[in-house]
XYZ file of C-alpha atoms in Angstrom:
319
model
C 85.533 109.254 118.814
C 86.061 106.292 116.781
C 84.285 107.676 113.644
C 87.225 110.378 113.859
C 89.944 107.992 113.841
C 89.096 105.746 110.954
C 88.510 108.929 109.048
C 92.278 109.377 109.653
C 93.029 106.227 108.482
C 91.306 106.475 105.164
C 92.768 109.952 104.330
C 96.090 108.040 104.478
C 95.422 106.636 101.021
C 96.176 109.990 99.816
C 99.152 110.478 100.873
C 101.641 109.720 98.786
C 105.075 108.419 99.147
C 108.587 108.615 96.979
C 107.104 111.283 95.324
C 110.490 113.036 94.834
C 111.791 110.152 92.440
C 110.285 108.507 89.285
C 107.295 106.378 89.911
C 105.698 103.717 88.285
C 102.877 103.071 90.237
C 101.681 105.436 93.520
C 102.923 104.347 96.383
C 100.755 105.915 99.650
C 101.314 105.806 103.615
C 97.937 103.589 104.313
C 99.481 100.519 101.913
C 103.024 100.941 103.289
C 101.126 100.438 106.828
C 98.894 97.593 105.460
C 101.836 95.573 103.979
C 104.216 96.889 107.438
C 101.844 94.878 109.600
C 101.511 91.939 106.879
C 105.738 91.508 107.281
C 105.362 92.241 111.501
C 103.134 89.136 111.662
C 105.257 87.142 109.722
C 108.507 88.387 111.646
C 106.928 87.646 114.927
C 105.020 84.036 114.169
C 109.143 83.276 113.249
C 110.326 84.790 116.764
C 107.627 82.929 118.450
C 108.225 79.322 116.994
C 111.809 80.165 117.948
C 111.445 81.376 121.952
C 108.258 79.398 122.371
C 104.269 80.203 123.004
C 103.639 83.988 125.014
C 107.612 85.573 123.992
C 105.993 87.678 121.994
C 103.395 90.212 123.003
C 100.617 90.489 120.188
C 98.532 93.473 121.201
C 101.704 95.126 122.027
C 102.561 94.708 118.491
C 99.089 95.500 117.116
C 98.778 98.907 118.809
C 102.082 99.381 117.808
C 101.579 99.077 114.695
C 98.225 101.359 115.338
C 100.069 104.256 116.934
C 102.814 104.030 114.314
C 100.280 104.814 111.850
C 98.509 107.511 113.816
C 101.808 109.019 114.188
C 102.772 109.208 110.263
C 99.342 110.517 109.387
C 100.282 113.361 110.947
C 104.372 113.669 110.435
C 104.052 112.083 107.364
C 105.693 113.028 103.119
C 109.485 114.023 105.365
C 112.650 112.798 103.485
C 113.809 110.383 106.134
C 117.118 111.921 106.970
C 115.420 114.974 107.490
C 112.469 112.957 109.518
C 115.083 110.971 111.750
C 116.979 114.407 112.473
C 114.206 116.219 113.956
C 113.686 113.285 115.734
C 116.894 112.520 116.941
C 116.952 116.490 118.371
C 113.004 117.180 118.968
C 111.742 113.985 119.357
C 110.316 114.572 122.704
C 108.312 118.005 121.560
C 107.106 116.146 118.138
C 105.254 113.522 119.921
C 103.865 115.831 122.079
C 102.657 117.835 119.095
C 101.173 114.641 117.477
C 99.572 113.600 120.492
C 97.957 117.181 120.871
C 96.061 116.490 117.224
C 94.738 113.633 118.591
C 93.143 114.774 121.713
C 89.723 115.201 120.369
C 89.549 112.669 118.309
C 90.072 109.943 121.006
C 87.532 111.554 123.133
C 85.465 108.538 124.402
C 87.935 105.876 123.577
C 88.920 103.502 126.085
C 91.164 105.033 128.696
C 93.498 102.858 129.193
C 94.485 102.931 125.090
C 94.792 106.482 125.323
C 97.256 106.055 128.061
C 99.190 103.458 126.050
C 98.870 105.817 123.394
C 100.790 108.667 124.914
C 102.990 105.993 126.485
C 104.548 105.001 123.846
C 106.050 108.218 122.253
C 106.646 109.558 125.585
C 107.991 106.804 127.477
C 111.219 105.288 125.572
C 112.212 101.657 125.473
C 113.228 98.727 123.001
C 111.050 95.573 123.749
C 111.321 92.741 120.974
C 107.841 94.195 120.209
C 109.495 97.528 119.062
C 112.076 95.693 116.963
C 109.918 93.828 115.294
C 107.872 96.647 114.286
C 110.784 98.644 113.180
C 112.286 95.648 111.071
C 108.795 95.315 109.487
C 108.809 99.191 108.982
C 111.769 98.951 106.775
C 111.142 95.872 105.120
C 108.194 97.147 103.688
C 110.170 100.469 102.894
C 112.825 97.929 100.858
C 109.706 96.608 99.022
C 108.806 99.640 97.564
C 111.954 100.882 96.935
C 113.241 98.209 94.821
C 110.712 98.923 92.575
C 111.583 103.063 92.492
C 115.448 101.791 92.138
C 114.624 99.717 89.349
C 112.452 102.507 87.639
C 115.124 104.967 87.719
C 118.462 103.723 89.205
C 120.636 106.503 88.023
C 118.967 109.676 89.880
C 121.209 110.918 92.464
C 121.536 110.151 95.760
C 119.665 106.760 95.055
C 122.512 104.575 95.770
C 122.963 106.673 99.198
C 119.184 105.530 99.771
C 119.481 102.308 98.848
C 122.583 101.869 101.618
C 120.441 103.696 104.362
C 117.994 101.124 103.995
C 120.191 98.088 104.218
C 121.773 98.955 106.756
C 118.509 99.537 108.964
C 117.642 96.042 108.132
C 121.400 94.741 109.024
C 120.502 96.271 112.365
C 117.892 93.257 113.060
C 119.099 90.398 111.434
C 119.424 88.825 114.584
C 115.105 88.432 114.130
C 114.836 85.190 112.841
C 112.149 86.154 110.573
C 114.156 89.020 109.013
C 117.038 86.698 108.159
C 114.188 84.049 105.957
C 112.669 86.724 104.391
C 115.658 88.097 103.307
C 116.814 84.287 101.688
C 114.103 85.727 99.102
C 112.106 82.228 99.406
C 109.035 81.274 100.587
C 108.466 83.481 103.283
C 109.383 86.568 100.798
C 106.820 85.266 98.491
C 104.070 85.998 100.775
C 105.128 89.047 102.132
C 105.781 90.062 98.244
C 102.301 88.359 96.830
C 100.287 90.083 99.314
C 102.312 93.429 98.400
C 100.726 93.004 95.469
C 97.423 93.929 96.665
C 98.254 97.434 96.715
C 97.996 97.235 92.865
C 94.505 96.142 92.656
C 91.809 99.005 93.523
C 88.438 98.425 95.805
C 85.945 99.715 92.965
C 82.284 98.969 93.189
C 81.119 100.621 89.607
C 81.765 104.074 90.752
C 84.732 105.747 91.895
C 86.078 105.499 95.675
C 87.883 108.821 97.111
C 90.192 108.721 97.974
C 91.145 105.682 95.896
C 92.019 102.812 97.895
C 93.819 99.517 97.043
C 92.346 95.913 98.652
C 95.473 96.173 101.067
C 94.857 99.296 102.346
C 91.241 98.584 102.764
C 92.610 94.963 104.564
C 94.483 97.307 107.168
C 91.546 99.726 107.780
C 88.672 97.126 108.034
C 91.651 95.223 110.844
C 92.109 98.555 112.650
C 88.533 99.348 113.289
C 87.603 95.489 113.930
C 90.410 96.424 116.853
C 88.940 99.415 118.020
C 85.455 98.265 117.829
C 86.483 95.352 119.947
C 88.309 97.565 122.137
C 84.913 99.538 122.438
C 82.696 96.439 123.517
C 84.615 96.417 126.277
C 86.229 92.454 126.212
C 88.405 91.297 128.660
C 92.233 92.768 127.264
C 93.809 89.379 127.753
C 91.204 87.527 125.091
C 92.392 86.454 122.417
C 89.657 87.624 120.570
C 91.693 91.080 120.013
C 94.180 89.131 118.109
C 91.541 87.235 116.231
C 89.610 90.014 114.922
C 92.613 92.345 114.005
C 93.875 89.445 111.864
C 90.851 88.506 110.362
C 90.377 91.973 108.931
C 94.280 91.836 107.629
C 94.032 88.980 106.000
C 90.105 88.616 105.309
C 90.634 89.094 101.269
C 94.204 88.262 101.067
C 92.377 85.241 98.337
C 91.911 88.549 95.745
C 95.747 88.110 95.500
C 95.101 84.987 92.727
C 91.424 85.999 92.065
C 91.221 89.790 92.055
C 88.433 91.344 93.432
C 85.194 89.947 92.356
C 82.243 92.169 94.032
C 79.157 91.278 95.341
C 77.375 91.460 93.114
C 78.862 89.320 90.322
C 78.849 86.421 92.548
C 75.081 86.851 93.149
C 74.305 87.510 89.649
C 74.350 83.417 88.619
C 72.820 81.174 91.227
C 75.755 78.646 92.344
C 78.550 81.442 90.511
C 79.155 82.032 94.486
C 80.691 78.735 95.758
C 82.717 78.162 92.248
C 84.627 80.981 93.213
C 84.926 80.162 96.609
C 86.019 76.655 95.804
C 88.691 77.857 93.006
C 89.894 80.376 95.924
C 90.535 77.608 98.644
C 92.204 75.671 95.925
C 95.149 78.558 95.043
C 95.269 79.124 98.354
C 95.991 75.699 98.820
C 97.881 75.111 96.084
C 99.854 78.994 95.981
C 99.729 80.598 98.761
C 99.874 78.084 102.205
C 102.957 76.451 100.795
C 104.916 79.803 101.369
C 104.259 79.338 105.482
C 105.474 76.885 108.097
C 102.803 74.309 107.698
C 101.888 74.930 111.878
C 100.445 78.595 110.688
C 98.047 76.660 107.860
C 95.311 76.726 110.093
C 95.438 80.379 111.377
C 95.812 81.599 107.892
C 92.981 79.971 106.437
C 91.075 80.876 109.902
C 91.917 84.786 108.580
C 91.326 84.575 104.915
C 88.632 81.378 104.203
C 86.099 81.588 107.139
C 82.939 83.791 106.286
C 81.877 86.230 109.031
C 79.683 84.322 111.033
C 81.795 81.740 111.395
C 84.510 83.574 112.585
C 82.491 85.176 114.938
C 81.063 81.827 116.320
C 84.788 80.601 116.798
C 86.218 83.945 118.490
C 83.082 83.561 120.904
C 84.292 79.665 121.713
C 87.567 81.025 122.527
C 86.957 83.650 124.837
């Protein structure tokens, strides 16, 4: 049931990560996800310009990413050496296990997910799609950790960490979009800017629980969109799947230069509504575009700029 699954994904903003080192700010499994898929699209939209339009398999790379974060709700807060050991030895019999806690909950889901589900954990193989996700997985992982390493460099075993993780992302530098967004440029500055929406909180005047920061709440609102799509029962070549589950990734991605402004603030002054949505398609103009290949301009402001209906009106034209 689908009610079951996005209650998985929202208890995955209490779960917390590096909590065996010094911490300046929480760091949680649903934004490491979030900002994962944020880096994968980048990655990808690099590997695509390079081997040309259909190399790269998007709803491969979307469920993917789904089942990826299905997986760590439930073998999640391991030390990674320890994680990649029982793994490497009990791989086989730990998938099985997750996919047993799942059985109920996709009751009613479309069959042919489920069966992609299981699929991939029981059925090996390394398509690009895989290595971009992985790539993306660590990326993120450096992201964090540079700000742990910074907080406290001199706990032990840190430098031992820090090696680990380069050399996971050595492993894919042949991914075109791993070796620009390692440059530390443009393409790092989105990939770091819209990090930075795991800082900000959702709040609307009374607490949220578990607490959950705009990115994570970008990732869950994509997931469902996919899932609900999924549900309606569309045609799984339309493009619409890719559509929506971007849409809901990047939908606020603006609150990175405007922080979150809610409801109803902008209906509290008549015309307060379209100054801030003018000031937000000028950074994003002026900020945030700039950090892409100017061919993605229009997708990206397709994601972030267009208001509901008019998203929906354009994913209907291109099915």
């Amino acid at each position: 049931m689908i009610e079951n699954i996005i209650e998985r994904f929202s208890k995955a903003a209490s779960m917390q990560r590096w909590n065996d080192h010094i911490r300046p700010v929480e760091f949680t499994e649903l934004d490491k996800q979030a900002h994962k898929m944020v880096i994968m699209y980048v990655i990808a939209r690099f590997e695509e310009d390079r081997m040309g339009p259909g190399s790269v398999n998007w709803i491969a790379l979307i469920e993917g990413g789904i089942f990826d974060f299905l997986h760590r709700t439930v073998l999640t807060d391991i030390k990674p050496p320890v994680f990649h050991r029982m793994m490497k030895e009990k791989g086989y019999e730990l998938n099985k296990h997750v996919l047993e806690k799942f059985e109920k909950d996709m009751e009613g889901l479309d069959v042919d997910f489920q069966k992609r589900f299981k699929d991939y954990y029981l059925k090996s193989s390394n398509t690009l799609e895989r290595r971009i996700l992985r790539a993306a997985h660590y990326l993120a992982t450096q992201w964090e950790f540079k700000i742990v390493y910074h907080t406290a460099p001199f706990i032990y075993g840190i430098e031992k960490t820090k090696e680990n993780i380069e050399n996971q992302i050595e492993d894919h530098y042949d991914l075109i979009g791993v070796q620009k967004i390692l440059l530390g440029k443009k393409s790092y500055g989105f990939i770091d800017l819209c990090g930075q929406l795991r800082f900000q909180k959702r709040w609307a005047h009374i607490p949220r629980i578990p607490e959950t920061s705009v990115l994570g709440h970008m990732f869950i609102v994509a997931a469902t969109s996919y899932l609900c799509t999924l549900e309606m029962g569309i045609d799984p070549c339309s493009k619409r799947f890719y559509n929506n589950f971007y849409a809901g990734l990047f939908h606020d991605l603006p609150e990175v230069l405007t922080k979150d402004i809610i409801s109803p603030v902008k209906g509290s002054v008549e015309g307060l509504k379209e100054i801030i949505k003018d000031y937000e398609d000028f950074q994003m103009k002026e900020e945030l575009l700039p950090l892409l290949p100017r061919h993605w301009h229009g997708d990206m402001k397709y994601f972030s700029e267009s208001d509901l209906i008019t998203r929906y009106e354009c994913i209907r034209k291109s099915d």
